[in-house]
Amino acid sequence: MHRFACASVLLPTLLGAQTPSVRPNDPYFERQVSFYLDGGTRVLDRRSYRPSADTVRIAAGISLDAPRAWAITTGSRSVIVAVLDDGFLYAHEDIADNIWHNPGETGLDPAGYPRESNGRDDDGNGYVDDVMGWDFAFEDTDPDAYVFDGMDATRVQPYWHSIDALGIIGAKGDNGLGVAGINWDVSLMLLKIGAQGIGRGEQDTLRPGRAARAIRYAVDNGARVINWSGFVNVTERRFIEPLREAIQYAAQHDVLLVTAAGNDGRDLDDDA
């Protein structure tokens, strides 16, 4: 919830105190306390598969205050947001309608075959049949949710993390299902940089390179925003430098890169 505090400070000034608000009909919107909660407390289940009641206390004025922003706009499919993660549950009913479709890899090719599965690089971007994005971990067209188990490289299992990121950014709003995303309408480009069976305490030295390629892909294929709720645990310059250059490449093309603040509450301005 603290990630939204800076934005919410500006909203009253930008929108004005009398700006109307829009409340979606999504059944779990009332639990999205980081989107809107005018102070007070609320009891929420922290887990859906094993409910655990937790009381959330929030001071008035620090939530995103999304309903007033939605009175101005609820998003647009013309805006592409690229998401870097370790795999995607893209068929989720509250997400599926907002997945990006590469215009150069959809429709029929000159021979009458579907571009999405004809085995050709129809748009000439260096990736064959990249309809939703790309899997940079397995180098294929399907950025699915399956990754190597970090503790056992012989086992593949589904990875759930991205559903939270996708839902916050772009769950379909006001559709009577699940939650509402910040953008009710958006195009989510899926870029999988996933786990490769790295054991506890080991470093995934290839991860920065996969992330760098994904960032460049996003920029070159029309993304305006890149979200990366992830990390690298490598510090050697030879592994990090391509990632640094990719981030600079995004900046040079006026693409906003958003990264996670971390899960441990550390002061990111402290060099230690």
C-alpha atoms as one frame of an Amber mdcrd trajectory, in Angstrom:
protein
   0.000   0.000   0.000   2.895   2.365   0.666   3.853   2.253  -3.028   0.797
   4.334  -3.920   1.278   7.037  -1.304   3.275   9.457  -3.492   0.720   9.377
  -6.298  -2.235   9.857  -3.948  -0.733  13.049  -2.496  -0.986  14.667  -5.930
  -4.474  13.506  -6.856  -6.513  15.964  -4.732  -4.577  18.870  -6.242  -4.780
  17.613  -9.821  -8.393  16.509  -9.748  -9.933  19.052  -7.397 -11.983  18.398
  -4.293 -15.294  18.268  -6.176 -14.240  15.733  -8.815 -16.868  12.986  -9.182
 -15.890   9.399  -8.467 -16.581   6.132 -10.271 -17.053   2.904  -8.332 -16.766
  -0.375 -10.288 -19.100  -3.328  -9.735 -16.248  -5.831  -9.258 -17.162  -7.872
  -6.166 -13.737  -7.662  -4.505 -13.155  -3.956  -5.088 -14.153  -3.275  -1.475
 -11.098  -5.267  -0.418  -8.712  -3.222  -2.578  -7.863  -0.934   0.294  -4.751
   0.441  -1.425  -7.004   1.723  -4.215  -9.500   3.403  -1.930 -10.093   3.507
   1.807 -11.109   6.750   3.489  -9.481   5.913   6.789 -10.553   3.457   9.453
 -10.120  -0.304   9.580 -11.191  -3.300   7.564 -10.925  -7.032   8.154  -9.561
  -8.895   5.114  -8.576 -12.451   4.305  -4.887 -12.469   3.429  -5.149 -15.700
   1.443  -7.963 -16.985  -0.750  -7.014 -20.663  -0.599  -6.446 -20.686   3.169
  -8.361 -17.715   4.645  -6.596 -15.865   7.410  -8.410 -12.811   8.764  -6.261
  -9.726   9.243  -7.288  -6.259  10.372  -5.980  -3.487   8.114  -5.708   0.032
   9.541  -5.150   2.937   7.176  -5.034   6.676   7.756  -7.330   8.748   5.563
  -5.701  10.241   2.468  -2.910   7.736   1.781  -4.726   5.352  -0.580  -4.584
   5.734  -4.358  -8.074   7.292  -4.414  -8.638   5.492  -7.718 -12.389   6.236
  -8.050 -11.682   9.927  -8.663  -9.035   9.114 -11.270 -11.519   6.774 -12.993
 -13.905   9.717 -13.368 -11.327  11.116 -15.824 -10.225   7.904 -17.553 -10.335
   4.160 -17.034  -7.519   3.443 -19.465  -7.194   2.515 -23.120  -6.278  -0.568
 -25.135  -4.000   1.698 -27.173  -1.617   1.972 -24.206   0.850  -0.937 -24.000
   2.257  -1.835 -20.595   4.999  -4.472 -20.698   5.257  -6.723 -17.654   8.464
  -8.607 -16.786   7.915 -11.609 -14.558   8.678 -15.301 -14.191   5.550 -16.531
 -15.988   1.959 -15.510 -16.634  -1.505 -16.907 -15.951  -2.780 -15.027 -18.982
  -6.005 -17.041 -19.351  -7.386 -15.718 -16.048 -10.927 -14.494 -16.681 -10.264
 -11.036 -15.227  -7.064 -10.568 -17.265  -7.574 -12.259 -20.635  -9.378  -9.371
 -22.348  -6.515  -6.990 -21.618  -3.630  -9.073 -22.972  -1.648  -7.395 -25.771
  -1.956  -8.830 -29.274   0.972  -8.058 -31.542  -0.628  -6.531 -34.666   2.226
  -7.814 -36.844   1.592 -11.402 -35.770  -2.201 -11.533 -35.970  -4.554 -12.082
 -38.889  -3.697 -14.026 -42.029  -0.416 -13.962 -43.950  -0.325 -13.610 -47.791
  -0.684 -17.388 -48.135  -3.821 -17.407 -46.004  -2.274 -18.970 -42.881  -2.685
 -17.472 -39.384   0.314 -15.260 -38.651   0.255 -16.250 -35.002   1.218 -19.838
 -35.818   2.805 -19.853 -39.281   6.359 -20.186 -37.973   7.468 -16.919 -39.568
   8.683 -13.603 -38.246   5.896 -11.666 -39.965   6.701  -8.294 -38.398  10.469
  -8.642 -38.791  11.266  -7.912 -35.154  13.487 -10.971 -34.691  10.898 -13.085
 -32.865   8.707 -15.701 -34.553   4.981 -15.800 -33.704   5.360 -13.476 -30.690
   1.651 -12.823 -30.296   1.476 -11.876 -26.597   5.148 -11.175 -25.960   8.010
 -13.630 -25.488   9.418 -16.277 -23.163  13.064 -15.251 -22.695  13.670 -18.150
 -20.305  12.742 -20.979 -22.687  13.058 -18.941 -25.924   9.583 -19.651 -27.233
   6.320 -17.945 -28.059   4.395 -18.913 -24.919   5.124 -16.805 -21.795   3.179
 -19.256 -19.650   3.241 -19.608 -15.883   5.419 -22.711 -15.764   8.993 -22.436
 -14.498  11.715 -24.720 -13.210  11.370 -25.255  -9.481  14.165 -23.233  -7.878
  14.896 -26.056  -5.459  14.686 -28.881  -8.014  15.717 -28.204 -11.622  14.110
 -31.455 -12.783  10.646 -30.312 -11.779   8.453 -27.754 -13.532   5.597 -26.082
 -11.694   3.224 -23.100 -12.079   4.295 -19.715 -10.762   1.649 -17.436  -9.296
   3.420 -14.106  -8.709   2.472 -12.337 -11.923  -1.280 -12.556 -11.360  -0.968
  -9.911  -8.649   1.032  -7.560 -10.864  -1.268  -8.067 -13.851  -4.348  -7.571
 -11.686  -3.134  -4.331 -10.138  -2.123  -2.913 -13.510  -4.940  -4.163 -15.683
  -7.655  -6.423 -14.316 -10.788  -5.686 -16.341 -12.830  -3.180 -14.342 -16.588
  -2.919 -13.879 -17.162  -6.384 -15.368 -18.716  -7.983 -12.302 -15.690 -10.243
 -11.805 -12.867 -10.285  -9.278 -11.081  -6.973  -8.795 -10.574  -3.759 -10.752
  -7.185  -2.860 -12.195  -5.797   0.656 -12.193  -6.491   0.443 -15.931  -9.833
  -1.168 -16.783  -8.663  -1.194 -20.403  -4.999  -1.649 -21.352  -2.750  -3.891
 -23.450  -0.526  -6.065 -21.243   2.620  -7.254 -23.044   3.922 -10.438 -21.395
   7.702 -10.836 -21.132   8.797 -13.928 -19.235  12.299 -13.833 -17.770  11.618
 -16.820 -15.479  13.356 -19.041 -13.032  15.918 -21.535 -14.293  16.209 -23.968
 -11.409  18.588 -21.841  -9.354  19.059 -23.338  -5.911  18.894 -21.557  -2.595
  21.842 -19.200  -2.200  22.906 -19.531  -5.840  23.037 -16.653  -8.319  21.124
 -16.623 -11.590  23.827 -14.965 -13.664  21.723 -15.150 -16.837  18.763 -13.267
 -15.354  20.115  -9.729 -15.937  20.673 -10.572 -19.601  17.157 -11.946 -20.001
  15.749  -8.832 -18.358  17.848  -6.597 -20.611  16.545  -8.309 -23.740  12.980
  -8.076 -22.461  13.312  -4.349 -21.805  14.646  -3.739 -25.302  11.847  -5.869
 -26.770   9.265  -3.796 -24.900  10.716  -0.510 -26.141  11.045  -1.695 -29.747
   7.504  -3.056 -29.852   5.597  -0.047 -28.617   5.387  -0.273 -24.822   4.946
   3.067 -23.056   5.446   1.638 -19.567   7.477  -1.350 -18.326   6.654  -2.912
 -14.970   9.198  -5.202 -13.307   8.172  -6.466  -9.885  11.323  -8.539  -9.592
  15.013  -8.568  -8.835  18.495  -9.672  -9.794  20.937 -11.042  -7.229  24.075
 -10.580  -9.300  26.525  -7.712  -8.826  29.373  -8.483 -11.238  29.707  -5.720
 -13.812  29.896  -8.063 -16.809  26.420  -9.398 -15.985  24.879  -6.102 -14.875
  26.181  -3.778 -17.596  23.830  -5.044 -20.381  20.900  -4.456 -18.019  22.105
  -0.948 -17.208  22.388  -0.199 -20.920  18.878  -1.551 -21.577  17.443   0.693
 -18.859  19.199   3.667 -20.437  17.794   2.585 -23.815  14.281   2.729 -22.374
  14.937   6.189 -20.950  16.257   7.441 -24.279  13.001   6.347 -25.907  10.828
   7.969 -23.228   9.577   4.663 -21.846   8.821   4.631 -18.122  10.355   1.723
 -16.188   8.696   0.895 -12.871  10.410  -1.501 -10.477   9.456  -2.933  -7.100
  10.626  -1.204  -3.938  11.310  -4.563  -2.281   9.577  -6.624   0.356  11.637
  -5.862   3.444  10.996  -2.187   4.208  14.604  -1.065   3.752  15.569   2.535
   3.098  16.546   2.476  -0.578  18.413   5.785  -0.195  20.815   4.212   2.281
  23.964   3.070   0.452  24.461   0.286   3.004
